[in-house]
Amino acid sequence: NFSVTHLRITHARAMLAEATDAALSAAQEKAKELGHQQLDPLHLLLAQIDAGRCLGALALHEVPGDFQHLRRSVEAILAQTPKVSLPPVEALQPNHAMQHVLDEAQRLGQERGGEAAVTDLPDLLAAGFMHCRELLAESSYCADAVVEAVKK
C-alpha cells in the first residue's frame, strides 16, 4: 500500500512539474515571438491568457474582472519592451522580475512542504499573479482572489 501511494504521489508531482515546464515554455515562446531577449512575468501572464483552457486562464475567468482589458494592458506593456534584432537563443534568461517570481514560487512550495527542486504550477502562477497585482487591479481583478482560484 505504501508503494502504491508513493507511486501516485510521484506521478502527481511529475505531472505538476510537466505543467510548470509547459507554462514556462509557452512564456518563452511568447517572449521569442515578441523579439524579447529576456523572460518577464508578463510573458507568463500573456501565455496563460492565450492558452485558453489552462490553469491561469481558468482562474482569471473564475473571478470577476475584465479579461480583455487585462490582455490589452499586458500586450501594450510588452509592446514597449525593446526588441532584439539578433536571433534569440534557445532558452531565454529570466529578467530580475521573473527571477523574483521563480524564487517566490519555490518559497511557496517549500512552505507547503514541497520539494525544493520542484516548482508546482499553482505556486508559479500564484507568484506571477501576485507580481502583476497592480495590473490585475487595473483590470478589476482582485489578485488574492485569482491566487486562491489557482490554488483550488
PDB file of C-alpha atoms in Angstrom:
ATOM      1  CA  ASN A   1       0.000   0.000   0.000  1.00  0.00           C
ATOM      2  CA  PHE A   2       2.841   2.410   0.778  1.00  0.00           C
ATOM      3  CA  SER A   3       4.368   1.811  -2.639  1.00  0.00           C
ATOM      4  CA  VAL A   4       1.053   2.447  -4.450  1.00  0.00           C
ATOM      5  CA  THR A   5       0.555   5.696  -2.536  1.00  0.00           C
ATOM      6  CA  HIS A   6       4.164   6.661  -3.167  1.00  0.00           C
ATOM      7  CA  LEU A   7       3.744   5.990  -6.910  1.00  0.00           C
ATOM      8  CA  ARG A   8       0.576   8.106  -7.039  1.00  0.00           C
ATOM      9  CA  ILE A   9       2.289  10.998  -5.281  1.00  0.00           C
ATOM     10  CA  THR A  10       5.360  10.673  -7.514  1.00  0.00           C
ATOM     11  CA  HIS A  11       3.152  10.604 -10.630  1.00  0.00           C
ATOM     12  CA  ALA A  12       1.149  13.636  -9.462  1.00  0.00           C
ATOM     13  CA  ARG A  13       4.368  15.571  -8.764  1.00  0.00           C
ATOM     14  CA  ALA A  14       5.737  14.641 -12.187  1.00  0.00           C
ATOM     15  CA  MET A  15       2.547  15.883 -13.840  1.00  0.00           C
ATOM     16  CA  LEU A  16       2.750  19.172 -11.917  1.00  0.00           C
ATOM     17  CA  ALA A  17       6.401  19.553 -12.917  1.00  0.00           C
ATOM     18  CA  GLU A  18       5.436  18.918 -16.563  1.00  0.00           C
ATOM     19  CA  ALA A  19       2.683  21.534 -16.317  1.00  0.00           C
ATOM     20  CA  THR A  20       5.164  24.032 -14.889  1.00  0.00           C
ATOM     21  CA  ASP A  21       7.639  23.294 -17.678  1.00  0.00           C
ATOM     22  CA  ALA A  22       4.877  23.689 -20.268  1.00  0.00           C
ATOM     23  CA  ALA A  23       3.820  27.046 -18.799  1.00  0.00           C
ATOM     24  CA  LEU A  24       7.403  28.323 -18.779  1.00  0.00           C
ATOM     25  CA  SER A  25       7.963  27.049 -22.341  1.00  0.00           C
ATOM     26  CA  ALA A  26       4.816  28.832 -23.510  1.00  0.00           C
ATOM     27  CA  ALA A  27       6.035  32.029 -21.820  1.00  0.00           C
ATOM     28  CA  GLN A  28       9.424  31.670 -23.525  1.00  0.00           C
ATOM     29  CA  GLU A  29       7.703  31.237 -26.900  1.00  0.00           C
ATOM     30  CA  LYS A  30       5.690  34.427 -26.287  1.00  0.00           C
ATOM     31  CA  ALA A  31       8.895  36.305 -25.467  1.00  0.00           C
ATOM     32  CA  LYS A  32      10.596  34.983 -28.608  1.00  0.00           C
ATOM     33  CA  GLU A  33       7.563  35.819 -30.781  1.00  0.00           C
ATOM     34  CA  LEU A  34       7.762  39.372 -29.491  1.00  0.00           C
ATOM     35  CA  GLY A  35      11.519  39.555 -30.111  1.00  0.00           C
ATOM     36  CA  HIS A  36      12.427  39.916 -26.433  1.00  0.00           C
ATOM     37  CA  GLN A  37      15.737  38.693 -25.111  1.00  0.00           C
ATOM     38  CA  GLN A  38      14.655  38.009 -21.518  1.00  0.00           C
ATOM     39  CA  LEU A  39      11.708  36.278 -19.912  1.00  0.00           C
ATOM     40  CA  ASP A  40       9.374  38.535 -17.909  1.00  0.00           C
ATOM     41  CA  PRO A  41       6.387  37.661 -15.686  1.00  0.00           C
ATOM     42  CA  LEU A  42       4.180  39.395 -18.263  1.00  0.00           C
ATOM     43  CA  HIS A  43       5.209  36.767 -20.832  1.00  0.00           C
ATOM     44  CA  LEU A  44       3.955  34.117 -18.402  1.00  0.00           C
ATOM     45  CA  LEU A  45       0.706  36.024 -17.888  1.00  0.00           C
ATOM     46  CA  LEU A  46       0.167  36.506 -21.641  1.00  0.00           C
ATOM     47  CA  ALA A  47       0.894  32.835 -22.324  1.00  0.00           C
ATOM     48  CA  GLN A  48      -1.704  31.855 -19.720  1.00  0.00           C
ATOM     49  CA  ILE A  49      -4.247  34.290 -21.185  1.00  0.00           C
ATOM     50  CA  ASP A  50      -3.661  32.983 -24.723  1.00  0.00           C
ATOM     51  CA  ALA A  51      -3.681  29.299 -23.779  1.00  0.00           C
ATOM     52  CA  GLY A  52      -7.407  29.368 -23.113  1.00  0.00           C
ATOM     53  CA  ARG A  53      -8.096  26.284 -21.007  1.00  0.00           C
ATOM     54  CA  CYS A  54      -5.002  26.336 -18.843  1.00  0.00           C
ATOM     55  CA  LEU A  55      -4.927  26.853 -15.083  1.00  0.00           C
ATOM     56  CA  GLY A  56      -4.116  30.569 -15.235  1.00  0.00           C
ATOM     57  CA  ALA A  57      -6.821  31.418 -17.769  1.00  0.00           C
ATOM     58  CA  LEU A  58      -9.394  29.331 -15.907  1.00  0.00           C
ATOM     59  CA  ALA A  59      -8.572  31.165 -12.678  1.00  0.00           C
ATOM     60  CA  LEU A  60      -8.920  34.540 -14.413  1.00  0.00           C
ATOM     61  CA  HIS A  61     -12.320  33.521 -15.799  1.00  0.00           C
ATOM     62  CA  GLU A  62     -13.463  32.216 -12.410  1.00  0.00           C
ATOM     63  CA  VAL A  63     -13.160  35.532 -10.571  1.00  0.00           C
ATOM     64  CA  PRO A  64     -14.684  38.885 -11.548  1.00  0.00           C
ATOM     65  CA  GLY A  65     -12.511  41.076 -13.743  1.00  0.00           C
ATOM     66  CA  ASP A  66     -12.100  42.443 -17.262  1.00  0.00           C
ATOM     67  CA  PHE A  67     -10.229  39.685 -19.115  1.00  0.00           C
ATOM     68  CA  GLN A  68      -9.967  41.620 -22.393  1.00  0.00           C
ATOM     69  CA  HIS A  69      -8.703  44.757 -20.649  1.00  0.00           C
ATOM     70  CA  LEU A  70      -6.053  42.663 -18.920  1.00  0.00           C
ATOM     71  CA  ARG A  71      -4.967  41.162 -22.256  1.00  0.00           C
ATOM     72  CA  ARG A  72      -4.750  44.585 -23.904  1.00  0.00           C
ATOM     73  CA  SER A  73      -2.804  46.018 -20.958  1.00  0.00           C
ATOM     74  CA  VAL A  74      -0.273  43.161 -20.949  1.00  0.00           C
ATOM     75  CA  GLU A  75       0.169  43.429 -24.719  1.00  0.00           C
ATOM     76  CA  ALA A  76       0.617  47.223 -24.503  1.00  0.00           C
ATOM     77  CA  ILE A  77       3.300  46.956 -21.825  1.00  0.00           C
ATOM     78  CA  LEU A  78       5.128  44.178 -23.663  1.00  0.00           C
ATOM     79  CA  ALA A  79       4.982  46.202 -26.888  1.00  0.00           C
ATOM     80  CA  GLN A  80       7.116  48.842 -25.139  1.00  0.00           C
ATOM     81  CA  THR A  81       9.835  46.300 -24.319  1.00  0.00           C
ATOM     82  CA  PRO A  82      12.814  46.655 -26.664  1.00  0.00           C
ATOM     83  CA  LYS A  83      13.100  44.021 -29.343  1.00  0.00           C
ATOM     84  CA  VAL A  84      16.357  42.313 -30.281  1.00  0.00           C
ATOM     85  CA  SER A  85      17.492  42.067 -33.868  1.00  0.00           C
ATOM     86  CA  LEU A  86      19.694  39.029 -33.303  1.00  0.00           C
ATOM     87  CA  PRO A  87      18.081  35.603 -33.389  1.00  0.00           C
ATOM     88  CA  PRO A  88      17.072  34.709 -29.821  1.00  0.00           C
ATOM     89  CA  VAL A  89      18.839  31.911 -28.008  1.00  0.00           C
ATOM     90  CA  GLU A  90      17.106  28.586 -27.358  1.00  0.00           C
ATOM     91  CA  ALA A  91      16.324  29.316 -23.692  1.00  0.00           C
ATOM     92  CA  LEU A  92      15.845  32.903 -22.580  1.00  0.00           C
ATOM     93  CA  GLN A  93      17.202  34.009 -19.242  1.00  0.00           C
ATOM     94  CA  PRO A  94      14.679  35.416 -16.769  1.00  0.00           C
ATOM     95  CA  ASN A  95      14.894  39.107 -16.054  1.00  0.00           C
ATOM     96  CA  HIS A  96      15.084  40.261 -12.426  1.00  0.00           C
ATOM     97  CA  ALA A  97      11.313  40.372 -12.046  1.00  0.00           C
ATOM     98  CA  MET A  98      10.884  36.842 -13.408  1.00  0.00           C
ATOM     99  CA  GLN A  99      13.707  35.554 -11.218  1.00  0.00           C
ATOM    100  CA  HIS A 100      11.878  37.036  -8.232  1.00  0.00           C
ATOM    101  CA  VAL A 101       8.696  35.204  -9.335  1.00  0.00           C
ATOM    102  CA  LEU A 102      10.610  31.915  -9.690  1.00  0.00           C
ATOM    103  CA  ASP A 103      12.204  32.353  -6.248  1.00  0.00           C
ATOM    104  CA  GLU A 104       8.853  33.217  -4.683  1.00  0.00           C
ATOM    105  CA  ALA A 105       7.213  30.182  -6.308  1.00  0.00           C
ATOM    106  CA  GLN A 106       9.904  27.951  -4.879  1.00  0.00           C
ATOM    107  CA  ARG A 107       9.424  29.519  -1.434  1.00  0.00           C
ATOM    108  CA  LEU A 108       5.655  28.959  -1.622  1.00  0.00           C
ATOM    109  CA  GLY A 109       6.230  25.320  -2.484  1.00  0.00           C
ATOM    110  CA  GLN A 110       8.642  24.847   0.391  1.00  0.00           C
ATOM    111  CA  GLU A 111       6.115  26.424   2.786  1.00  0.00           C
ATOM    112  CA  ARG A 112       3.603  23.799   1.675  1.00  0.00           C
ATOM    113  CA  GLY A 113       6.191  21.085   2.260  1.00  0.00           C
ATOM    114  CA  GLY A 114       7.082  20.559  -1.394  1.00  0.00           C
ATOM    115  CA  GLU A 115      10.445  19.577  -2.786  1.00  0.00           C
ATOM    116  CA  ALA A 116      12.969  22.391  -3.082  1.00  0.00           C
ATOM    117  CA  ALA A 117      13.957  21.334  -6.604  1.00  0.00           C
ATOM    118  CA  VAL A 118      10.387  21.211  -7.994  1.00  0.00           C
ATOM    119  CA  THR A 119       8.148  24.213  -8.559  1.00  0.00           C
ATOM    120  CA  ASP A 120       4.469  23.382  -8.964  1.00  0.00           C
ATOM    121  CA  LEU A 121       2.373  25.273 -11.486  1.00  0.00           C
ATOM    122  CA  PRO A 122      -0.049  26.688  -8.873  1.00  0.00           C
ATOM    123  CA  ASP A 123       2.908  28.139  -6.944  1.00  0.00           C
ATOM    124  CA  LEU A 124       4.423  29.599 -10.120  1.00  0.00           C
ATOM    125  CA  LEU A 125       1.132  31.180 -11.167  1.00  0.00           C
ATOM    126  CA  ALA A 126       0.401  32.445  -7.649  1.00  0.00           C
ATOM    127  CA  ALA A 127       3.790  34.161  -7.542  1.00  0.00           C
ATOM    128  CA  GLY A 128       3.307  35.515 -11.069  1.00  0.00           C
ATOM    129  CA  PHE A 129      -0.175  36.875 -10.363  1.00  0.00           C
ATOM    130  CA  MET A 130       0.984  38.487  -7.128  1.00  0.00           C
ATOM    131  CA  HIS A 131       3.835  40.142  -9.031  1.00  0.00           C
ATOM    132  CA  CYS A 132       1.278  41.530 -11.509  1.00  0.00           C
ATOM    133  CA  ARG A 133      -1.221  42.555  -8.825  1.00  0.00           C
ATOM    134  CA  GLU A 134      -1.361  46.245  -9.898  1.00  0.00           C
ATOM    135  CA  LEU A 135      -2.034  45.274 -13.499  1.00  0.00           C
ATOM    136  CA  LEU A 136      -4.738  42.861 -12.332  1.00  0.00           C
ATOM    137  CA  ALA A 137      -6.304  45.607 -10.189  1.00  0.00           C
ATOM    138  CA  GLU A 138      -6.385  47.964 -13.188  1.00  0.00           C
ATOM    139  CA  SER A 139      -8.447  45.286 -14.945  1.00  0.00           C
ATOM    140  CA  SER A 140     -10.850  44.993 -11.976  1.00  0.00           C
ATOM    141  CA  TYR A 141      -9.337  41.751 -10.654  1.00  0.00           C
ATOM    142  CA  CYS A 142      -8.524  41.047  -7.031  1.00  0.00           C
ATOM    143  CA  ALA A 143      -5.086  39.393  -7.123  1.00  0.00           C
ATOM    144  CA  ASP A 144      -5.781  37.494  -3.905  1.00  0.00           C
ATOM    145  CA  ALA A 145      -8.972  36.011  -5.400  1.00  0.00           C
ATOM    146  CA  VAL A 146      -7.111  34.966  -8.561  1.00  0.00           C
ATOM    147  CA  VAL A 147      -4.374  33.338  -6.470  1.00  0.00           C
ATOM    148  CA  GLU A 148      -6.998  31.458  -4.433  1.00  0.00           C
ATOM    149  CA  ALA A 149      -8.632  30.248  -7.658  1.00  0.00           C
ATOM    150  CA  VAL A 150      -5.255  28.961  -8.874  1.00  0.00           C
ATOM    151  CA  LYS A 151      -4.654  27.078  -5.628  1.00  0.00           C
ATOM    152  CA  LYS A 152      -8.048  25.297  -5.661  1.00  0.00           C
TER     153      LYS A 152
END
